[in-house]
mmCIF file of C-alpha atoms in Angstrom:
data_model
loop_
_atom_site.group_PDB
_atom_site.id
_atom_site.type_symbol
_atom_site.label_atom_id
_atom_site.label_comp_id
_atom_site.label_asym_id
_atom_site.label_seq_id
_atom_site.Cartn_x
_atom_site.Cartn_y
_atom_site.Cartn_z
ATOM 1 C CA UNK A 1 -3.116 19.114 -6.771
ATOM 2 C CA UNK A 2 -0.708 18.482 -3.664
ATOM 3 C CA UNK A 3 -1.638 15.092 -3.281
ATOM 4 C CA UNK A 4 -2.085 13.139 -0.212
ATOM 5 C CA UNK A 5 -0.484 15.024 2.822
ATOM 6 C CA UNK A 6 0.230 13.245 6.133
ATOM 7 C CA UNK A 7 1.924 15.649 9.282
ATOM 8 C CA UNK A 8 4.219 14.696 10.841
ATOM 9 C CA UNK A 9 6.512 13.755 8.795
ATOM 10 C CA UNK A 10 8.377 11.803 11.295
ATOM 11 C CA UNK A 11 7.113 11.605 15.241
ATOM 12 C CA UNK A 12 9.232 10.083 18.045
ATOM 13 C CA UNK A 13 7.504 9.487 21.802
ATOM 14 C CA UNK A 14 7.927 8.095 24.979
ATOM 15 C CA UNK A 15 5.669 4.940 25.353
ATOM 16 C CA UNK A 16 2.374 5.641 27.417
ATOM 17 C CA UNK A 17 1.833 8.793 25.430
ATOM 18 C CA UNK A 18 -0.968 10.215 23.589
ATOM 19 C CA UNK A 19 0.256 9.896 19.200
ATOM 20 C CA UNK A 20 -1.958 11.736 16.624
ATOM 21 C CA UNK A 21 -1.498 11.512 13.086
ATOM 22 C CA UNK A 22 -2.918 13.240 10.919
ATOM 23 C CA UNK A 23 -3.823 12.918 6.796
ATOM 24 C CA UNK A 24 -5.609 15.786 3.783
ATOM 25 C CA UNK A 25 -7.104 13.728 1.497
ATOM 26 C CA UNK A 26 -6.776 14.872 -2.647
ATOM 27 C CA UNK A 27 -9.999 16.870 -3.257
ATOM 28 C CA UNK A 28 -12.651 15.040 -4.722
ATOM 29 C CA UNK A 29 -11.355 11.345 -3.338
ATOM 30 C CA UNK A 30 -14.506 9.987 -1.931
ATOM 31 C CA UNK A 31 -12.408 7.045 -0.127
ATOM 32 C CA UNK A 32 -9.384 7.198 2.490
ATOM 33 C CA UNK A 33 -7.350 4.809 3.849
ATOM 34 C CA UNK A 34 -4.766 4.120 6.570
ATOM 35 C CA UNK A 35 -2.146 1.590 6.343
ATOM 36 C CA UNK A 36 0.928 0.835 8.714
ATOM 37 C CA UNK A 37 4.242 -0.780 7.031
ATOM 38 C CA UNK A 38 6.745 -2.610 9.097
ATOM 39 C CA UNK A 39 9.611 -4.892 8.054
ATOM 40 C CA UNK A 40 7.909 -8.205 9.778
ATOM 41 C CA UNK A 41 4.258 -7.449 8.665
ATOM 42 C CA UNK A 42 4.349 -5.508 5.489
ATOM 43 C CA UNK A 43 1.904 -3.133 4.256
ATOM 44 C CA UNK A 44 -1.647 -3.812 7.092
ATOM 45 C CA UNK A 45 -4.355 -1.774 5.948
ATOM 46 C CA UNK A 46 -6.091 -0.348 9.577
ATOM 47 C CA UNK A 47 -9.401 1.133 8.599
ATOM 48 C CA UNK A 48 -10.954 2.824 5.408
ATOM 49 C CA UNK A 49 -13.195 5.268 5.485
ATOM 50 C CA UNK A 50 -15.713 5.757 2.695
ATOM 51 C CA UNK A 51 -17.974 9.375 2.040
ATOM 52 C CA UNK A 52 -16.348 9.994 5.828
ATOM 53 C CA UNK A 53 -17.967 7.020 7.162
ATOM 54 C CA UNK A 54 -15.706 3.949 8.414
ATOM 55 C CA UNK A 55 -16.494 0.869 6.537
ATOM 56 C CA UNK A 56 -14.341 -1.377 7.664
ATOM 57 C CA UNK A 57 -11.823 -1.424 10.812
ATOM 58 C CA UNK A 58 -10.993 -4.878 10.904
ATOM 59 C CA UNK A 59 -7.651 -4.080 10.702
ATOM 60 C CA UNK A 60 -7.313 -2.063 13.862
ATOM 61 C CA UNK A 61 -5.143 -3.633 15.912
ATOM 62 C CA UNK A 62 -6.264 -2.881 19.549
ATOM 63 C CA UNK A 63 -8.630 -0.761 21.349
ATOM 64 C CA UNK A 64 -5.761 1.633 21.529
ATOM 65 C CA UNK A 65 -6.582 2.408 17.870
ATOM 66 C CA UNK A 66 -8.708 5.197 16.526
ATOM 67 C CA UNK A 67 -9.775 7.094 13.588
ATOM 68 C CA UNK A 68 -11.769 9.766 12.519
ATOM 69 C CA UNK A 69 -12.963 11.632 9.284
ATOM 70 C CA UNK A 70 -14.627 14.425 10.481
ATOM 71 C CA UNK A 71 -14.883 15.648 7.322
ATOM 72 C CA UNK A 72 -13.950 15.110 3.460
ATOM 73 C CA UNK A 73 -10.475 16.888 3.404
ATOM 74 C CA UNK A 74 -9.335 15.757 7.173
ATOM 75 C CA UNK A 75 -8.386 12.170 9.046
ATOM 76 C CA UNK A 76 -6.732 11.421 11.832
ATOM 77 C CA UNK A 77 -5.302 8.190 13.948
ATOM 78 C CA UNK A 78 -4.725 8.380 16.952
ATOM 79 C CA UNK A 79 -2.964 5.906 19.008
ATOM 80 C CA UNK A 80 -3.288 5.930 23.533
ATOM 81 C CA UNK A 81 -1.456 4.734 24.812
ATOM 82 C CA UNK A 82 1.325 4.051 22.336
ATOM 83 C CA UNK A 83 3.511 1.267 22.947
ATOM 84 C CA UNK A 84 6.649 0.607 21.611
ATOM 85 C CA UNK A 85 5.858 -1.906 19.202
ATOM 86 C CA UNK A 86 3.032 0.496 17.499
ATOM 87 C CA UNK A 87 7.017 1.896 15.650
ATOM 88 C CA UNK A 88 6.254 1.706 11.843
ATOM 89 C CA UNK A 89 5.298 3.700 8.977
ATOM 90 C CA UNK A 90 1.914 5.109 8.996
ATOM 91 C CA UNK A 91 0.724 6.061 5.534
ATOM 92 C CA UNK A 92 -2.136 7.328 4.831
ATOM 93 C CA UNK A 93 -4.097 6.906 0.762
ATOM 94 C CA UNK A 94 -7.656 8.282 -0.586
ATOM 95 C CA UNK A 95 -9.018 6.984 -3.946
ATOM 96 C CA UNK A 96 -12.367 8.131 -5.764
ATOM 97 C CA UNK A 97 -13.813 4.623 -5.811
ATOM 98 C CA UNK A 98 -15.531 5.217 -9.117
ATOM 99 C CA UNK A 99 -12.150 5.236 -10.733
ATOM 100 C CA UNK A 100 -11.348 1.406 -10.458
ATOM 101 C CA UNK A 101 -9.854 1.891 -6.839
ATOM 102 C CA UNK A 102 -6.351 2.763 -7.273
ATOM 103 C CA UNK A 103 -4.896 4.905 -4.310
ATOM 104 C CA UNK A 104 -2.745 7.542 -3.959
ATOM 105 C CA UNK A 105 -0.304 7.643 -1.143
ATOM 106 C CA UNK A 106 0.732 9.796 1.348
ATOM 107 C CA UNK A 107 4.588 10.481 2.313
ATOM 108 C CA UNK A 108 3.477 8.429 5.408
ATOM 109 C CA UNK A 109 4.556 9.566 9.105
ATOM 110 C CA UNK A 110 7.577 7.286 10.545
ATOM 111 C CA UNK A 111 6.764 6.796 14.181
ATOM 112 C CA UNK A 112 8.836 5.302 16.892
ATOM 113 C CA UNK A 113 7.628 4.941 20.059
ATOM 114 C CA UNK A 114 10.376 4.369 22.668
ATOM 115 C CA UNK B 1 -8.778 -14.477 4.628
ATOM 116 C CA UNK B 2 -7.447 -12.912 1.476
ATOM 117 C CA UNK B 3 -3.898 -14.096 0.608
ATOM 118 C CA UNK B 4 -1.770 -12.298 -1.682
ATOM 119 C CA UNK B 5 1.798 -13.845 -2.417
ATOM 120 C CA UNK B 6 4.527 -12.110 -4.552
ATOM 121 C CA UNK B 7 7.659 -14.443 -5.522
ATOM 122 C CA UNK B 8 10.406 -13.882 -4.969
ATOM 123 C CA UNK B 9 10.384 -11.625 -2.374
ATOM 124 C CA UNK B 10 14.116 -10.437 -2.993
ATOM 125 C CA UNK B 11 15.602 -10.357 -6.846
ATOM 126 C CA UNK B 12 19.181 -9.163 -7.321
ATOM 127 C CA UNK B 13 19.613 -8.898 -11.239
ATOM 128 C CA UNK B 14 22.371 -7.997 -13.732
ATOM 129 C CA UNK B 15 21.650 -4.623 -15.933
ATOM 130 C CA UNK B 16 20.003 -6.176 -18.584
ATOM 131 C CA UNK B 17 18.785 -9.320 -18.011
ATOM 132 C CA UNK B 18 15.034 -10.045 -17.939
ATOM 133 C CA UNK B 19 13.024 -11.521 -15.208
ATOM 134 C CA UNK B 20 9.537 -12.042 -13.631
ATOM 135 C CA UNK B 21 7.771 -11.299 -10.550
ATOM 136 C CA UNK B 22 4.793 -13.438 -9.540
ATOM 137 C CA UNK B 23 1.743 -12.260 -7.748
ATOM 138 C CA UNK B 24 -0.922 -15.273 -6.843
ATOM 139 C CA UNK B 25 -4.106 -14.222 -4.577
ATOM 140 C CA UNK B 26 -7.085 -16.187 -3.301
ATOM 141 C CA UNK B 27 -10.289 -14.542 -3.967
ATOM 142 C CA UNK B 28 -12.242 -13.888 -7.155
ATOM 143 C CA UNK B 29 -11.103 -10.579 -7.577
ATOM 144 C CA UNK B 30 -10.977 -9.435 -11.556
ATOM 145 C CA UNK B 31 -8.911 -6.650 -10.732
ATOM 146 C CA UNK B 32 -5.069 -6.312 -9.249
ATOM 147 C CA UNK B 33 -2.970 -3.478 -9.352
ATOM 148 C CA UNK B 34 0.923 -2.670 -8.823
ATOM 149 C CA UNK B 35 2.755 -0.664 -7.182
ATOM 150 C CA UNK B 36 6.760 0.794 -6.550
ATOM 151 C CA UNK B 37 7.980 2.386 -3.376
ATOM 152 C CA UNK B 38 12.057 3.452 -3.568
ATOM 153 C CA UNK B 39 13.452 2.698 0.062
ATOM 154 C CA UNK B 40 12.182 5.738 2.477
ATOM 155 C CA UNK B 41 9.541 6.813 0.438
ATOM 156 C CA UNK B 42 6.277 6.537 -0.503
ATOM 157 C CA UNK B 43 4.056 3.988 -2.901
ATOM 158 C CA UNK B 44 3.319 5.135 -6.642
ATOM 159 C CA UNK B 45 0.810 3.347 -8.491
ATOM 160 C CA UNK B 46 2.311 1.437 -11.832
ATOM 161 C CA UNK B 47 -0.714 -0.691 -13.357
ATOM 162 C CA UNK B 48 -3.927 -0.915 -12.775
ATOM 163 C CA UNK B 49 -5.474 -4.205 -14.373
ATOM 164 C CA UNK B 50 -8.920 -4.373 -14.792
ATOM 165 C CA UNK B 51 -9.883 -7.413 -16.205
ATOM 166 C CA UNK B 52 -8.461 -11.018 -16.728
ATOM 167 C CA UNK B 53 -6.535 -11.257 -19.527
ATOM 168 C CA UNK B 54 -5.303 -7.674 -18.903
ATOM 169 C CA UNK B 55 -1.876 -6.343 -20.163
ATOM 170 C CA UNK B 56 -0.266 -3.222 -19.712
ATOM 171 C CA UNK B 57 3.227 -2.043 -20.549
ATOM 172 C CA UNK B 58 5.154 0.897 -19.701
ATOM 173 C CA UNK B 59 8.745 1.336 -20.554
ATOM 174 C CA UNK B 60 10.830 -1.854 -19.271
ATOM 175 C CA UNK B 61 7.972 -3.122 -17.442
ATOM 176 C CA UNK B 62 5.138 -5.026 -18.470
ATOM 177 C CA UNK B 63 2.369 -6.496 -16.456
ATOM 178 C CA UNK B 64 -0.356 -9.061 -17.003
ATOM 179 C CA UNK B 65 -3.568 -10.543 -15.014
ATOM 180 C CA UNK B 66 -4.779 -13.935 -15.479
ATOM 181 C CA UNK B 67 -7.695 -13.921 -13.334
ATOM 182 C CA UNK B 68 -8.472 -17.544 -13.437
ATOM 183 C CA UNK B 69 -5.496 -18.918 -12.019
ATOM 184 C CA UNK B 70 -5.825 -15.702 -9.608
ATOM 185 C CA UNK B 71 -2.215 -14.331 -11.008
ATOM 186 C CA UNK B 72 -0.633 -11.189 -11.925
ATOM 187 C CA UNK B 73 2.853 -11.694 -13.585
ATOM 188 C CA UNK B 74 4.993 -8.261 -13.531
ATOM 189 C CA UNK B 75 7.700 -8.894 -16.275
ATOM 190 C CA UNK B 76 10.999 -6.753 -16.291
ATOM 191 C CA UNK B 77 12.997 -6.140 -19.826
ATOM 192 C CA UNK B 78 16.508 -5.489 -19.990
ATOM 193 C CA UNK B 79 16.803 -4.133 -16.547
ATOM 194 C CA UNK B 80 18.550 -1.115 -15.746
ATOM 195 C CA UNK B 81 19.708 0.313 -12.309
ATOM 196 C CA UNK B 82 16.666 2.935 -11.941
ATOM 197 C CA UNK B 83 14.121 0.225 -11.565
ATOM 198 C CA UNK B 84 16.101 -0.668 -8.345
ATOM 199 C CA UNK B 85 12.842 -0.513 -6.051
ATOM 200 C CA UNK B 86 10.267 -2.608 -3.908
ATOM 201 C CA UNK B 87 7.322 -3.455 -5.960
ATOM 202 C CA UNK B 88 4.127 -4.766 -4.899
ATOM 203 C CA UNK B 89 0.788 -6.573 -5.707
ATOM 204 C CA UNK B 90 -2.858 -5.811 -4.263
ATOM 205 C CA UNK B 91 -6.124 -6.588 -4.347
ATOM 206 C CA UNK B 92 -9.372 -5.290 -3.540
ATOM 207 C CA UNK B 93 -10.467 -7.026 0.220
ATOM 208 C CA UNK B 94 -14.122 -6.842 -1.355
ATOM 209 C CA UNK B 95 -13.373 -8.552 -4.821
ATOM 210 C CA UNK B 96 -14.431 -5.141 -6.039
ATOM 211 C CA UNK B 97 -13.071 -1.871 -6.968
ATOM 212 C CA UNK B 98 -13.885 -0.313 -3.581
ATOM 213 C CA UNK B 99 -9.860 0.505 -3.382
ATOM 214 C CA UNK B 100 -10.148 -1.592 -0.099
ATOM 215 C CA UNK B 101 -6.601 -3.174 -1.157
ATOM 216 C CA UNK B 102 -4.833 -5.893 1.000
ATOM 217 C CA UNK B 103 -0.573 -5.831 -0.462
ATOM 218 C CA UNK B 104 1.515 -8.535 -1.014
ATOM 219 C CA UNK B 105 4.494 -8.193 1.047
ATOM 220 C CA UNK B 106 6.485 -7.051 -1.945
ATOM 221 C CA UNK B 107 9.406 -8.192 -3.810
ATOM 222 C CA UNK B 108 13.035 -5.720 -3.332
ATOM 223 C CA UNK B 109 14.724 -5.675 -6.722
ATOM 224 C CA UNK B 110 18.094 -4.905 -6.786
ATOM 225 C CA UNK B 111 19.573 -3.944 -10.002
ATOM 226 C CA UNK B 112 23.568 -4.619 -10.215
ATOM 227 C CA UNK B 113 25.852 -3.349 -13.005
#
């Protein structure tokens, strides 16, 4: 299996524009998850997503914030308008809950927003 | 709102030595995991306990859950350069084993000759 795979790799805009990220869960994960790591806030988990449905987006930041799971093998988070503090590490994990919930990461997309 | 603590949250060791990371959290969860990320890449899982009491070992690491004092303890034997990484706790948000995990904000271990 290829594992978790998150495009782009790495993603640099101008602030005010439209940022979508994007995340193939492994085949057969029921659950998927989106986290953002920074140096002052750690690891924030943004939303999870469970048999495609969110189930919790507490973590979202602002209304600027949004997800999607169209399907079983596709996410994305978008971000519009992106600001320049949105800069982080956006990584992206899916689990198959029935296996005691550990997660398998992404390479995560680095995003700076200048 | 779920707390999860590591300590220390930076370690510089000498090859060889031994030393413990602590991981406390605040709700009832009976299941913690850990996990390693090298600088500029991603996380890999290490343990997965399941239940308190819980002990798992692999090579010079060794990790333990005590789930009534809500703490993990990840122990490191005779260190050696390679485990030079960031490692951290988490716990299920839920209590559960939904995956929903909230991280500690890790503890950078620096391995010195």
């Amino acid at each position: 299996d290829a594992g978790v795979i998150q495009s782009p790799r790495h993603e640099v805009t101008e602030m005010g524009q439209e940022v979508t990220l994007r995340c193939k869960p492994i085949s057969g994960h029921n659950s998927l998850f989106w986290y953002r790591q920074t140096m002052m806030r750690g690891l924030e988990l943004l939303i999870y997503f469970n048999n495609n449905v969110p189930i919790d987006d507490s973590g979202m930041p602002e209304d600027r914030f949004s997800a999607k799971m169209p399907n079983a093998s596709f996410s994305t988070l978008k971000i519009q308008p992106s600001e320049p503090r949105d800069s982080a590490v956006y990584f992206c994990a899916s689990s198959w809950t029935g296996r005691g919930g550990k997660l398998f990461f992404g390479s995560g997309t680095q995003l700076s927003v200048l | 709102e779920l707390k999860v603590e590591q300590n220390p949250l930076f370690l510089s060791m000498q090859e060889g030595k031994n030393y413990t990371i602590y991981c406390n959290y605040s709700t009832t969860s009976d299941r913690l995991y850990w996990y390693r990320q090298d600088p500029g890449k991603s996380l890999e899982s290490l343990f997965v306990l399941l239940s308190n009491g819980a002990v798992k070992q692999e090579g010079r690491l060794m990790a333990s859950l005590d789930t009534k004092a809500r703490l993990s303890t990840l122990h490191i034997t005779a260190a050696v350069h390679d485990l030079s990484a960031t490692y951290f706790c988490a716990v299920d948000k839920d209590g559960g084993s939904q995956g929903n995990l909230i991280f500690g904000k890790g503890t950078k271990l620096s391995v010195k000759p």
